[in-house]
């Protein structure tokens, strides 16, 4: 995935003039700016896990389980797609299929794994994965962990004149949600393709929708 600013076409970051009379172009490096936001937001999410949610009970041995890393790769791929999409929307560069393709491959892996897993589960165990309490907690916690990153990303977008504010906000939300979901894996012990594939994705998409709505409101 090409996150280096050199891969983006020349573009501008439009910022308000001191008197607020219009927009003027200013050189920008959105990938670096978003990377800084990702580091800050990721650290904030980690602190929330440590001091609010707490680490998963098997954290000392969780890293020995392949699914622990697979889950993190899955959510990181979603975050990368949002990151790259948002950076290119800011710079008005060409479409970047690489990050999206990686995210789609990750989604397909979890879709196939989820269907295979669901056919082999006992009905009672499968039903527990669709418990409203578990699903609601997953959505809420991912959104809460994503909030610092999302607010920082939206702050950047407030100073940017984008042609598609809804899409830019959605990309920012997916970036924040994917990053938060990656950190959330340090707390959540769920290790099934069904739960992670469905509800982690749902939490990330919820963040994307929130980002789109908030950025659209800010654009008016």
CSV table of C-alpha atoms in Angstrom, one decimal:
chain,number,residue,atom,x,y,z
A,1,UNK,CA,0.0,0.0,0.0
A,2,UNK,CA,1.4,3.3,-1.0
A,3,UNK,CA,1.0,5.8,1.8
A,4,UNK,CA,4.1,7.9,0.9
A,5,UNK,CA,3.1,11.4,-0.1
A,6,UNK,CA,5.2,11.0,-3.2
A,7,UNK,CA,2.5,8.7,-4.6
A,8,UNK,CA,-0.1,11.4,-4.5
A,9,UNK,CA,-0.7,13.8,-7.3
A,10,UNK,CA,0.1,17.4,-6.6
A,11,UNK,CA,-2.8,19.0,-4.7
A,12,UNK,CA,-3.6,21.7,-2.3
A,13,UNK,CA,-5.1,22.0,1.1
A,14,UNK,CA,-7.6,24.9,1.1
A,15,UNK,CA,-7.6,26.9,4.3
A,16,UNK,CA,-9.6,29.9,5.3
A,17,UNK,CA,-7.9,33.3,5.0
A,18,UNK,CA,-7.4,35.3,8.3
A,19,UNK,CA,-10.5,37.4,7.5
A,20,UNK,CA,-12.6,34.3,6.5
A,21,UNK,CA,-13.3,35.8,3.1
A,22,UNK,CA,-12.5,32.8,1.1
A,23,UNK,CA,-10.1,30.0,0.5
A,24,UNK,CA,-6.4,30.0,-0.4
A,25,UNK,CA,-4.2,27.1,-1.4
A,26,UNK,CA,-1.6,25.8,0.9
A,27,UNK,CA,1.0,23.0,0.4
A,28,UNK,CA,0.1,20.0,2.4
A,29,UNK,CA,1.2,16.5,3.2
A,30,UNK,CA,-2.0,14.7,4.2
A,31,UNK,CA,-0.6,11.2,4.6
A,32,UNK,CA,1.9,12.5,7.2
A,33,UNK,CA,-0.8,14.5,8.9
A,34,UNK,CA,-3.2,11.6,9.1
A,35,UNK,CA,-0.4,9.3,10.3
A,36,UNK,CA,0.2,11.7,13.2
A,37,UNK,CA,-3.5,11.6,13.9
A,38,UNK,CA,-3.5,7.8,13.8
A,39,UNK,CA,-0.7,7.7,16.3
A,40,UNK,CA,-2.4,10.1,18.6
A,41,UNK,CA,-5.8,8.5,18.3
A,42,UNK,CA,-4.3,5.0,18.7
A,43,UNK,CA,-2.6,6.0,21.9
A,44,UNK,CA,-5.8,7.5,23.2
A,45,UNK,CA,-7.7,4.3,22.4
A,46,UNK,CA,-5.0,2.3,24.1
A,47,UNK,CA,-5.3,4.4,27.2
A,48,UNK,CA,-9.1,4.0,27.2
A,49,UNK,CA,-8.6,0.2,27.0
A,50,UNK,CA,-6.1,0.2,29.8
A,51,UNK,CA,-8.0,2.5,32.2
A,52,UNK,CA,-11.6,2.0,31.2
A,53,UNK,CA,-12.3,-1.4,29.5
A,54,UNK,CA,-9.3,-3.3,30.8
A,55,UNK,CA,-7.2,-5.9,28.9
A,56,UNK,CA,-8.7,-9.3,28.0
A,57,UNK,CA,-8.1,-11.9,30.7
A,58,UNK,CA,-5.9,-14.0,28.5
A,59,UNK,CA,-3.7,-11.2,27.3
A,60,UNK,CA,-0.5,-12.9,28.4
A,61,UNK,CA,-1.1,-15.8,26.0
A,62,UNK,CA,-3.4,-14.2,23.4
A,63,UNK,CA,-0.5,-13.3,21.2
A,64,UNK,CA,0.2,-17.0,20.8
A,65,UNK,CA,-3.1,-17.6,19.1
A,66,UNK,CA,-3.1,-17.1,15.3
A,67,UNK,CA,-6.6,-15.6,15.3
A,68,UNK,CA,-5.4,-12.8,17.6
A,69,UNK,CA,-3.2,-11.5,14.8
A,70,UNK,CA,-5.6,-12.4,12.0
A,71,UNK,CA,-8.3,-10.2,13.8
A,72,UNK,CA,-5.8,-7.4,14.0
A,73,UNK,CA,-4.8,-7.7,10.3
A,74,UNK,CA,-8.5,-7.6,9.4
A,75,UNK,CA,-9.3,-4.4,11.2
A,76,UNK,CA,-6.0,-2.8,10.2
A,77,UNK,CA,-6.9,-3.5,6.6
A,78,UNK,CA,-10.1,-1.6,7.1
A,79,UNK,CA,-8.3,1.3,8.7
A,80,UNK,CA,-5.7,1.4,5.9
A,81,UNK,CA,-8.5,1.7,3.3
A,82,UNK,CA,-10.0,4.6,5.1
A,83,UNK,CA,-6.6,6.2,5.6
A,84,UNK,CA,-5.6,6.0,2.0
A,85,UNK,CA,-9.0,7.0,0.7
A,86,UNK,CA,-9.1,10.1,3.0
A,87,UNK,CA,-5.6,11.2,2.1
A,88,UNK,CA,-6.3,11.0,-1.6
A,89,UNK,CA,-9.6,12.8,-1.3
A,90,UNK,CA,-7.8,15.6,0.5
A,91,UNK,CA,-5.2,15.8,-2.2
A,92,UNK,CA,-7.7,15.1,-5.0
A,93,UNK,CA,-5.4,12.4,-6.3
A,94,UNK,CA,-6.3,9.4,-8.5
A,95,UNK,CA,-8.2,6.4,-7.2
A,96,UNK,CA,-6.0,4.0,-5.1
A,97,UNK,CA,-7.3,0.5,-5.5
A,98,UNK,CA,-4.5,-1.2,-3.6
A,99,UNK,CA,-5.7,-0.4,-0.1
A,100,UNK,CA,-9.3,-1.2,-1.1
A,101,UNK,CA,-8.3,-4.5,-2.6
A,102,UNK,CA,-6.5,-5.5,0.6
A,103,UNK,CA,-9.6,-4.6,2.6
A,104,UNK,CA,-11.8,-6.5,0.3
A,105,UNK,CA,-9.6,-9.6,0.5
A,106,UNK,CA,-9.7,-9.4,4.3
A,107,UNK,CA,-13.5,-9.1,4.1
A,108,UNK,CA,-13.7,-12.2,1.8
A,109,UNK,CA,-11.5,-14.2,4.1
A,110,UNK,CA,-13.7,-13.5,7.1
A,111,UNK,CA,-16.9,-14.0,5.1
A,112,UNK,CA,-15.8,-17.5,4.0
A,113,UNK,CA,-14.4,-18.3,7.4
A,114,UNK,CA,-17.7,-17.0,9.0
A,115,UNK,CA,-19.9,-19.1,6.8
A,116,UNK,CA,-17.8,-22.2,7.3
A,117,UNK,CA,-17.7,-21.7,11.0
A,118,UNK,CA,-21.5,-21.0,11.3
A,119,UNK,CA,-22.3,-24.3,9.6
A,120,UNK,CA,-20.2,-26.2,12.2
A,121,UNK,CA,-21.5,-24.4,15.3
A,122,UNK,CA,-24.2,-25.6,17.6
A,123,UNK,CA,-27.3,-23.4,17.3
A,124,UNK,CA,-27.1,-22.2,20.9
A,125,UNK,CA,-23.5,-21.2,20.6
A,126,UNK,CA,-24.2,-19.4,17.3
A,127,UNK,CA,-27.2,-17.6,18.8
A,128,UNK,CA,-25.0,-16.2,21.6
A,129,UNK,CA,-22.8,-14.5,18.9
A,130,UNK,CA,-25.9,-12.5,17.9
A,131,UNK,CA,-26.9,-11.5,21.4
A,132,UNK,CA,-28.0,-7.9,21.4
A,133,UNK,CA,-26.0,-7.2,24.5
A,134,UNK,CA,-22.8,-8.4,23.0
A,135,UNK,CA,-23.4,-6.7,19.6
A,136,UNK,CA,-24.4,-3.5,21.3
A,137,UNK,CA,-21.3,-3.5,23.5
A,138,UNK,CA,-19.1,-4.2,20.5
A,139,UNK,CA,-20.6,-1.3,18.6
A,140,UNK,CA,-20.5,1.1,21.5
A,141,UNK,CA,-16.9,0.3,22.6
A,142,UNK,CA,-15.5,0.6,19.0
A,143,UNK,CA,-17.3,3.9,18.5
A,144,UNK,CA,-16.0,5.2,21.9
A,145,UNK,CA,-12.4,4.2,21.1
A,146,UNK,CA,-12.7,5.7,17.7
A,147,UNK,CA,-13.9,9.1,18.9
A,148,UNK,CA,-10.5,10.7,19.5
A,149,UNK,CA,-9.2,9.8,16.0
A,150,UNK,CA,-12.5,10.7,14.4
A,151,UNK,CA,-12.6,14.2,16.0
A,152,UNK,CA,-9.0,14.8,15.0
A,153,UNK,CA,-9.7,13.7,11.4
A,154,UNK,CA,-12.8,15.9,11.2
A,155,UNK,CA,-10.8,18.9,12.5
A,156,UNK,CA,-8.5,18.5,9.6
A,157,UNK,CA,-11.4,18.2,7.2
A,158,UNK,CA,-12.9,21.4,8.5
A,159,UNK,CA,-9.9,23.2,6.9
A,160,UNK,CA,-10.2,21.4,3.7
A,161,UNK,CA,-12.3,22.2,0.7
A,162,UNK,CA,-13.4,18.7,-0.6
A,163,UNK,CA,-15.6,18.0,-3.5
A,164,UNK,CA,-17.2,15.1,-1.7
A,165,UNK,CA,-17.6,15.9,2.0
A,166,UNK,CA,-19.8,12.8,2.6
A,167,UNK,CA,-17.2,10.4,1.2
A,168,UNK,CA,-14.4,12.2,3.0
A,169,UNK,CA,-16.2,12.0,6.3
A,170,UNK,CA,-17.0,8.3,5.7
A,171,UNK,CA,-13.4,7.6,4.9
A,172,UNK,CA,-12.3,9.4,8.0
A,173,UNK,CA,-14.8,7.4,10.1
A,174,UNK,CA,-13.6,4.1,8.6
A,175,UNK,CA,-10.0,5.0,9.3
A,176,UNK,CA,-10.9,5.9,12.9
A,177,UNK,CA,-13.1,2.8,13.4
A,178,UNK,CA,-10.6,0.4,11.9
A,179,UNK,CA,-7.9,1.8,14.1
A,180,UNK,CA,-10.1,1.6,17.2
A,181,UNK,CA,-11.2,-2.0,16.4
A,182,UNK,CA,-7.6,-3.0,16.2
A,183,UNK,CA,-7.0,-1.7,19.7
A,184,UNK,CA,-10.3,-3.1,20.9
A,185,UNK,CA,-8.9,-6.6,20.2
A,186,UNK,CA,-6.7,-6.1,23.3
A,187,UNK,CA,-9.9,-6.1,25.4
A,188,UNK,CA,-12.4,-8.3,23.4
A,189,UNK,CA,-11.7,-12.0,23.7
A,190,UNK,CA,-14.1,-13.1,20.9
A,191,UNK,CA,-12.2,-15.3,18.5
A,192,UNK,CA,-14.7,-16.4,15.9
A,193,UNK,CA,-14.9,-15.4,12.3
A,194,UNK,CA,-18.7,-14.9,12.7
A,195,UNK,CA,-18.5,-12.4,15.5
A,196,UNK,CA,-15.4,-10.5,14.4
A,197,UNK,CA,-16.3,-10.5,10.7
A,198,UNK,CA,-19.8,-9.2,11.3
A,199,UNK,CA,-19.8,-7.0,14.4
A,200,UNK,CA,-16.3,-5.5,14.2
A,201,UNK,CA,-17.2,-4.5,10.6
A,202,UNK,CA,-20.5,-3.1,11.8
A,203,UNK,CA,-18.7,-1.0,14.4
A,204,UNK,CA,-16.3,0.3,11.8
A,205,UNK,CA,-19.1,1.1,9.3
A,206,UNK,CA,-21.0,2.9,12.1
A,207,UNK,CA,-18.0,5.1,12.7
A,208,UNK,CA,-17.9,5.7,8.9
A,209,UNK,CA,-21.6,6.8,8.9
A,210,UNK,CA,-21.0,9.1,11.9
A,211,UNK,CA,-18.0,10.6,10.1
A,212,UNK,CA,-20.0,11.2,6.9
A,213,UNK,CA,-22.9,12.8,8.8
A,214,UNK,CA,-20.7,15.1,11.0
A,215,UNK,CA,-18.5,16.2,8.1
A,216,UNK,CA,-21.6,17.0,6.0
A,217,UNK,CA,-23.0,19.1,8.8
A,218,UNK,CA,-19.7,20.9,9.2
A,219,UNK,CA,-19.6,21.6,5.5
A,220,UNK,CA,-22.8,23.6,5.7
